[in-house]
Amino acid sequence: MKKALLASALLAAVPFIAQAQDGAWTGSGELGLALTTGNSKSQNLNAKLDFTKEDALWKHNFFLKALRSKGEDDGAYALPANRFEGGASSGYNPAERSSPAGAARS
């Protein structure tokens, strides 16, 4: 529970951080939590951060994503799924007809 509160506090601060740095950077964040009970129990947490900067010649994008899922196994929670993803891309646009780009993802 403490980790969920910390994550939500960080995501709430993202728009202020993104605007405070340069003014040309924009950012967004998402946080989702799904809890189910009944015959079985499950907990799912999703988080996403995305930062973009674009000017006349360049466009840069950085992102982080996380998924954590727990389900009930014999009356106790097990940890069957963790997924973390991060990446970046940059593109140079010197003219309307050409635009080389590069991307990295982990």
CSV table of N, CA and C in Angstrom, one decimal:
chain,number,residue,atom,x,y,z
A,1,MET,N,0.8,-1.2,0.0
A,1,MET,CA,0.0,0.0,0.0
A,1,MET,C,0.9,1.3,0.0
A,2,LYS,N,2.0,1.2,0.8
A,2,LYS,CA,2.9,2.4,0.8
A,2,LYS,C,3.5,2.7,-0.6
A,3,LYS,N,3.8,1.6,-1.3
A,3,LYS,CA,4.4,1.8,-2.6
A,3,LYS,C,3.4,2.4,-3.6
A,4,ALA,N,2.1,2.0,-3.5
A,4,ALA,CA,1.1,2.6,-4.3
A,4,ALA,C,0.9,4.1,-4.0
A,5,LEU,N,0.9,4.4,-2.8
A,5,LEU,CA,0.8,5.9,-2.4
A,5,LEU,C,2.0,6.7,-2.9
A,6,LEU,N,3.2,6.1,-2.8
A,6,LEU,CA,4.4,6.8,-3.3
A,6,LEU,C,4.3,7.0,-4.8
A,7,ALA,N,3.9,5.9,-5.5
A,7,ALA,CA,3.8,6.0,-7.0
A,7,ALA,C,2.8,7.0,-7.4
A,8,SER,N,1.6,7.1,-6.7
A,8,SER,CA,0.6,8.1,-7.1
A,8,SER,C,1.1,9.5,-6.8
A,9,ALA,N,1.8,9.7,-5.7
A,9,ALA,CA,2.4,11.0,-5.4
A,9,ALA,C,3.4,11.5,-6.5
A,10,LEU,N,4.2,10.5,-6.9
A,10,LEU,CA,5.2,10.9,-8.0
A,10,LEU,C,4.5,11.2,-9.3
A,11,LEU,N,3.5,10.4,-9.6
A,11,LEU,CA,2.8,10.7,-10.9
A,11,LEU,C,2.0,12.0,-10.8
A,12,ALA,N,1.5,12.4,-9.7
A,12,ALA,CA,0.8,13.7,-9.5
A,12,ALA,C,1.8,14.8,-9.7
A,13,ALA,N,3.0,14.6,-9.4
A,13,ALA,CA,4.0,15.7,-9.6
A,13,ALA,C,4.6,15.8,-11.0
A,14,VAL,N,4.4,14.8,-11.8
A,14,VAL,CA,5.0,14.8,-13.1
A,14,VAL,C,4.7,16.0,-14.0
A,15,PRO,N,3.5,16.5,-14.1
A,15,PRO,CA,3.2,17.7,-14.9
A,15,PRO,C,4.0,18.9,-14.5
A,16,PHE,N,4.2,19.1,-13.2
A,16,PHE,CA,4.9,20.2,-12.6
A,16,PHE,C,6.4,20.1,-12.9
A,17,ILE,N,6.9,18.9,-12.9
A,17,ILE,CA,8.4,18.6,-13.2
A,17,ILE,C,8.6,18.9,-14.6
A,18,ALA,N,7.7,18.4,-15.5
A,18,ALA,CA,7.9,18.5,-16.9
A,18,ALA,C,7.9,20.0,-17.4
A,19,GLN,N,7.0,20.8,-16.8
A,19,GLN,CA,6.9,22.2,-17.1
A,19,GLN,C,8.1,23.0,-16.6
A,20,ALA,N,8.6,22.6,-15.4
A,20,ALA,CA,9.6,23.4,-14.7
A,20,ALA,C,11.0,23.3,-15.4
A,21,GLN,N,11.3,22.3,-16.2
A,21,GLN,CA,12.6,22.1,-16.7
A,21,GLN,C,12.9,23.1,-17.8
A,22,ASP,N,12.2,23.1,-18.9
A,22,ASP,CA,12.6,23.8,-20.1
A,22,ASP,C,11.4,24.6,-20.7
A,23,GLY,N,10.2,24.2,-20.5
A,23,GLY,CA,9.1,24.8,-21.1
A,23,GLY,C,8.7,24.1,-22.4
A,24,ALA,N,9.7,23.5,-23.1
A,24,ALA,CA,9.5,22.8,-24.4
A,24,ALA,C,9.1,21.4,-24.2
A,25,TRP,N,9.5,20.8,-23.0
A,25,TRP,CA,9.1,19.4,-22.7
A,25,TRP,C,7.7,19.4,-22.2
A,26,THR,N,7.0,18.3,-22.7
A,26,THR,CA,5.7,18.0,-22.2
A,26,THR,C,5.7,16.6,-21.6
A,27,GLY,N,4.9,16.4,-20.6
A,27,GLY,CA,4.8,15.1,-20.0
A,27,GLY,C,3.4,14.7,-19.6
A,28,SER,N,3.3,13.4,-19.5
A,28,SER,CA,2.0,12.8,-19.0
A,28,SER,C,2.3,11.6,-18.2
A,29,GLY,N,1.3,11.3,-17.4
A,29,GLY,CA,1.4,10.1,-16.5
A,29,GLY,C,0.1,9.4,-16.3
A,30,GLU,N,0.1,8.2,-16.1
A,30,GLU,CA,-1.1,7.4,-15.9
A,30,GLU,C,-0.9,6.4,-14.7
A,31,LEU,N,-1.9,6.2,-14.0
A,31,LEU,CA,-1.9,5.2,-12.9
A,31,LEU,C,-3.2,4.5,-12.8
A,32,GLY,N,-3.2,3.2,-12.8
A,32,GLY,CA,-4.4,2.4,-12.7
A,32,GLY,C,-4.3,1.3,-11.7
A,33,LEU,N,-5.4,1.1,-11.0
A,33,LEU,CA,-5.4,0.0,-10.0
A,33,LEU,C,-6.7,-0.7,-10.1
A,34,ALA,N,-6.7,-2.0,-10.2
A,34,ALA,CA,-7.9,-2.9,-10.3
A,34,ALA,C,-7.8,-3.9,-9.2
A,35,LEU,N,-8.8,-4.0,-8.3
A,35,LEU,CA,-8.9,-5.0,-7.3
A,35,LEU,C,-10.1,-5.7,-7.4
A,36,THR,N,-10.1,-7.1,-7.4
A,36,THR,CA,-11.3,-7.9,-7.5
A,36,THR,C,-11.3,-8.9,-6.4
A,37,THR,N,-12.5,-9.2,-5.9
A,37,THR,CA,-12.7,-10.2,-4.9
A,37,THR,C,-14.0,-11.0,-5.3
A,38,GLY,N,-14.1,-12.1,-4.7
A,38,GLY,CA,-15.2,-13.0,-5.0
A,38,GLY,C,-14.7,-14.5,-4.8
A,39,ASN,N,-14.9,-15.3,-5.8
A,39,ASN,CA,-14.4,-16.7,-5.8
A,39,ASN,C,-12.9,-16.7,-5.8
A,40,SER,N,-12.3,-15.7,-6.4
A,40,SER,CA,-10.8,-15.5,-6.4
A,40,SER,C,-10.5,-14.0,-6.2
A,41,LYS,N,-9.3,-13.8,-5.9
A,41,LYS,CA,-8.9,-12.4,-5.7
A,41,LYS,C,-7.8,-12.0,-6.6
A,42,SER,N,-7.7,-10.8,-7.1
A,42,SER,CA,-6.6,-10.3,-7.9
A,42,SER,C,-6.3,-8.9,-7.7
A,43,GLN,N,-5.1,-8.5,-7.9
A,43,GLN,CA,-4.7,-7.1,-7.8
A,43,GLN,C,-3.8,-6.7,-9.0
A,44,ASN,N,-4.2,-5.7,-9.7
A,44,ASN,CA,-3.4,-5.2,-10.9
A,44,ASN,C,-3.1,-3.8,-10.7
A,45,LEU,N,-1.8,-3.4,-11.0
A,45,LEU,CA,-1.4,-2.0,-10.9
A,45,LEU,C,-0.6,-1.7,-12.2
A,46,ASN,N,-1.1,-0.6,-12.9
A,46,ASN,CA,-0.4,-0.1,-14.1
A,46,ASN,C,0.1,1.3,-13.9
A,47,ALA,N,1.2,1.6,-14.4
A,47,ALA,CA,1.8,3.0,-14.4
A,47,ALA,C,2.5,3.3,-15.7
A,48,LYS,N,2.4,4.6,-16.1
A,48,LYS,CA,3.0,5.0,-17.3
A,48,LYS,C,3.5,6.4,-17.2
A,49,LEU,N,4.7,6.7,-17.7
A,49,LEU,CA,5.2,8.1,-17.8
A,49,LEU,C,5.7,8.3,-19.2
A,50,ASP,N,5.4,9.5,-19.7
A,50,ASP,CA,5.8,9.8,-21.1
A,50,ASP,C,6.2,11.3,-21.2
A,51,PHE,N,7.4,11.5,-21.8
A,51,PHE,CA,7.9,12.9,-21.9
A,51,PHE,C,8.3,13.1,-23.4
A,52,THR,N,7.9,14.2,-23.9
A,52,THR,CA,8.1,14.6,-25.3
A,52,THR,C,8.6,16.0,-25.5
A,53,LYS,N,9.6,16.2,-26.4
A,53,LYS,CA,10.1,17.5,-26.7
A,53,LYS,C,10.1,17.6,-28.3
A,54,GLU,N,9.5,18.6,-28.8
A,54,GLU,CA,9.5,18.8,-30.2
A,54,GLU,C,9.8,20.3,-30.6
A,55,ASP,N,10.7,20.5,-31.6
A,55,ASP,CA,11.0,21.8,-32.1
A,55,ASP,C,11.0,21.7,-33.6
A,56,ALA,N,11.5,22.7,-34.3
A,56,ALA,CA,11.4,22.8,-35.7
A,56,ALA,C,12.1,21.6,-36.4
A,57,LEU,N,13.2,21.1,-35.9
A,57,LEU,CA,14.0,20.1,-36.5
A,57,LEU,C,14.0,18.7,-35.8
A,58,TRP,N,13.8,18.7,-34.5
A,58,TRP,CA,13.9,17.4,-33.8
A,58,TRP,C,12.6,17.1,-33.0
A,59,LYS,N,12.4,15.8,-32.8
A,59,LYS,CA,11.4,15.3,-31.9
A,59,LYS,C,12.0,14.2,-31.0
A,60,HIS,N,11.9,14.3,-29.7
A,60,HIS,CA,12.4,13.4,-28.8
A,60,HIS,C,11.3,12.9,-27.9
A,61,ASN,N,11.3,11.6,-27.6
A,61,ASN,CA,10.3,10.9,-26.7
A,61,ASN,C,11.0,9.9,-25.8
A,62,PHE,N,10.6,10.0,-24.5
A,62,PHE,CA,11.1,9.0,-23.5
A,62,PHE,C,9.9,8.5,-22.8
A,63,PHE,N,9.9,7.2,-22.5
A,63,PHE,CA,8.7,6.6,-21.8
A,63,PHE,C,9.1,5.5,-20.8
A,64,LEU,N,8.4,5.3,-19.8
A,64,LEU,CA,8.5,4.2,-18.8
A,64,LEU,C,7.1,3.7,-18.6
A,65,LYS,N,7.0,2.3,-18.5
A,65,LYS,CA,5.7,1.6,-18.3
A,65,LYS,C,6.0,0.5,-17.3
A,66,ALA,N,5.0,0.3,-16.4
A,66,ALA,CA,5.1,-0.8,-15.5
A,66,ALA,C,3.8,-1.5,-15.3
A,67,LEU,N,3.8,-2.8,-15.1
A,67,LEU,CA,2.6,-3.6,-14.8
A,67,LEU,C,3.0,-4.6,-13.7
A,68,ARG,N,2.1,-4.6,-12.7
A,68,ARG,CA,2.3,-5.6,-11.6
A,68,ARG,C,0.9,-6.2,-11.4
A,69,SER,N,0.9,-7.6,-11.4
A,69,SER,CA,-0.3,-8.3,-11.2
A,69,SER,C,-0.1,-9.4,-10.2
A,70,LYS,N,-1.1,-9.5,-9.3
A,70,LYS,CA,-1.1,-10.6,-8.3
A,70,LYS,C,-2.4,-11.3,-8.3
A,71,GLY,N,-2.4,-12.6,-8.2
A,71,GLY,CA,-3.6,-13.4,-8.1
A,71,GLY,C,-3.6,-14.3,-6.9
A,72,GLU,N,-4.7,-14.8,-6.5
A,72,GLU,CA,-4.8,-15.7,-5.4
A,72,GLU,C,-4.4,-17.1,-5.8
A,73,ASP,N,-3.6,-17.7,-5.0
A,73,ASP,CA,-3.2,-19.1,-5.2
A,73,ASP,C,-3.3,-19.9,-3.9
A,74,ASP,N,-4.3,-20.7,-3.7
A,74,ASP,CA,-4.5,-21.5,-2.5
A,74,ASP,C,-4.7,-20.6,-1.3
A,75,GLY,N,-5.5,-19.6,-1.5
A,75,GLY,CA,-5.8,-18.7,-0.4
A,75,GLY,C,-4.8,-17.6,-0.1
A,76,ALA,N,-3.7,-17.6,-0.7
A,76,ALA,CA,-2.6,-16.6,-0.5
A,76,ALA,C,-2.3,-16.0,-1.8
A,77,TYR,N,-1.9,-14.7,-1.8
A,77,TYR,CA,-1.5,-14.0,-3.0
A,77,TYR,C,-0.2,-14.5,-3.5
A,78,ALA,N,-0.1,-14.7,-4.8
A,78,ALA,CA,1.2,-15.1,-5.5
A,78,ALA,C,1.5,-13.9,-6.4
A,79,LEU,N,2.7,-13.9,-6.9
A,79,LEU,CA,3.1,-12.8,-7.8
A,79,LEU,C,3.4,-13.4,-9.2
A,80,PRO,N,2.4,-13.5,-10.0
A,80,PRO,CA,2.6,-14.2,-11.3
A,80,PRO,C,3.1,-13.3,-12.4
A,81,ALA,N,3.0,-11.9,-12.3
A,81,ALA,CA,3.4,-11.1,-13.4
A,81,ALA,C,4.0,-9.8,-13.0
A,82,ASN,N,5.2,-9.5,-13.5
A,82,ASN,CA,5.8,-8.2,-13.4
A,82,ASN,C,6.3,-7.8,-14.8
A,83,ARG,N,6.0,-6.6,-15.2
A,83,ARG,CA,6.5,-6.2,-16.6
A,83,ARG,C,7.0,-4.7,-16.4
A,84,PHE,N,8.2,-4.5,-16.8
A,84,PHE,CA,8.7,-3.1,-16.8
A,84,PHE,C,9.3,-2.8,-18.2
A,85,GLU,N,9.0,-1.6,-18.7
A,85,GLU,CA,9.4,-1.3,-20.1
A,85,GLU,C,9.8,0.2,-20.1
A,86,GLY,N,10.9,0.5,-20.8
A,86,GLY,CA,11.3,1.8,-21.0
A,86,GLY,C,11.9,2.0,-22.4
A,87,GLY,N,11.9,3.2,-22.9
A,87,GLY,CA,12.4,3.4,-24.2
A,87,GLY,C,12.5,4.9,-24.5
A,88,ALA,N,13.2,5.1,-25.7
A,88,ALA,CA,13.4,6.5,-26.1
A,88,ALA,C,13.4,6.5,-27.7
A,89,SER,N,13.1,7.6,-28.2
A,89,SER,CA,13.2,7.8,-29.7
A,89,SER,C,13.5,9.2,-30.0
A,90,SER,N,14.2,9.4,-31.1
A,90,SER,CA,14.5,10.7,-31.6
A,90,SER,C,14.4,10.7,-33.1
A,91,GLY,N,13.9,11.8,-33.6
A,91,GLY,CA,13.8,11.9,-35.1
A,91,GLY,C,14.2,13.3,-35.5
A,92,TYR,N,14.9,13.4,-36.6
A,92,TYR,CA,15.4,14.6,-37.2
A,92,TYR,C,14.5,14.9,-38.5
A,93,ASN,N,14.0,16.1,-38.6
A,93,ASN,CA,13.1,16.4,-39.7
A,93,ASN,C,13.6,17.6,-40.4
A,94,PRO,N,14.6,17.5,-41.3
A,94,PRO,CA,15.2,18.6,-42.0
A,94,PRO,C,14.3,19.2,-43.1
A,95,ALA,N,13.4,18.4,-43.7
A,95,ALA,CA,12.5,18.9,-44.7
A,95,ALA,C,11.2,18.1,-44.6
A,96,GLU,N,10.2,18.6,-45.4
A,96,GLU,CA,8.9,17.9,-45.4
A,96,GLU,C,8.9,16.5,-45.9
A,97,ARG,N,9.9,16.2,-46.8
A,97,ARG,CA,9.9,14.9,-47.5
A,97,ARG,C,10.8,13.8,-46.9
A,98,SER,N,11.7,14.2,-46.0
A,98,SER,CA,12.6,13.3,-45.4
A,98,SER,C,12.6,13.4,-43.9
A,99,SER,N,12.6,12.3,-43.2
A,99,SER,CA,12.7,12.4,-41.7
A,99,SER,C,13.3,11.1,-41.2
A,100,PRO,N,14.6,11.0,-41.1
A,100,PRO,CA,15.2,9.9,-40.5
A,100,PRO,C,14.9,9.8,-38.9
A,101,ALA,N,14.8,8.6,-38.4
A,101,ALA,CA,14.5,8.5,-37.0
A,101,ALA,C,15.2,7.3,-36.4
A,102,GLY,N,15.4,7.3,-35.1
A,102,GLY,CA,16.0,6.2,-34.4
A,102,GLY,C,15.2,5.9,-33.1
A,103,ALA,N,15.2,4.7,-32.6
A,103,ALA,CA,14.5,4.3,-31.4
A,103,ALA,C,15.2,3.2,-30.7
A,104,ALA,N,15.0,3.2,-29.3
A,104,ALA,CA,15.6,2.2,-28.5
A,104,ALA,C,14.5,1.8,-27.5
A,105,ARG,N,14.5,0.5,-27.2
A,105,ARG,CA,13.4,0.0,-26.3
A,105,ARG,C,14.0,-1.1,-25.5
A,106,SER,N,13.6,-1.2,-24.2
A,106,SER,CA,14.1,-2.2,-23.4
A,106,SER,C,13.0,-2.9,-22.6
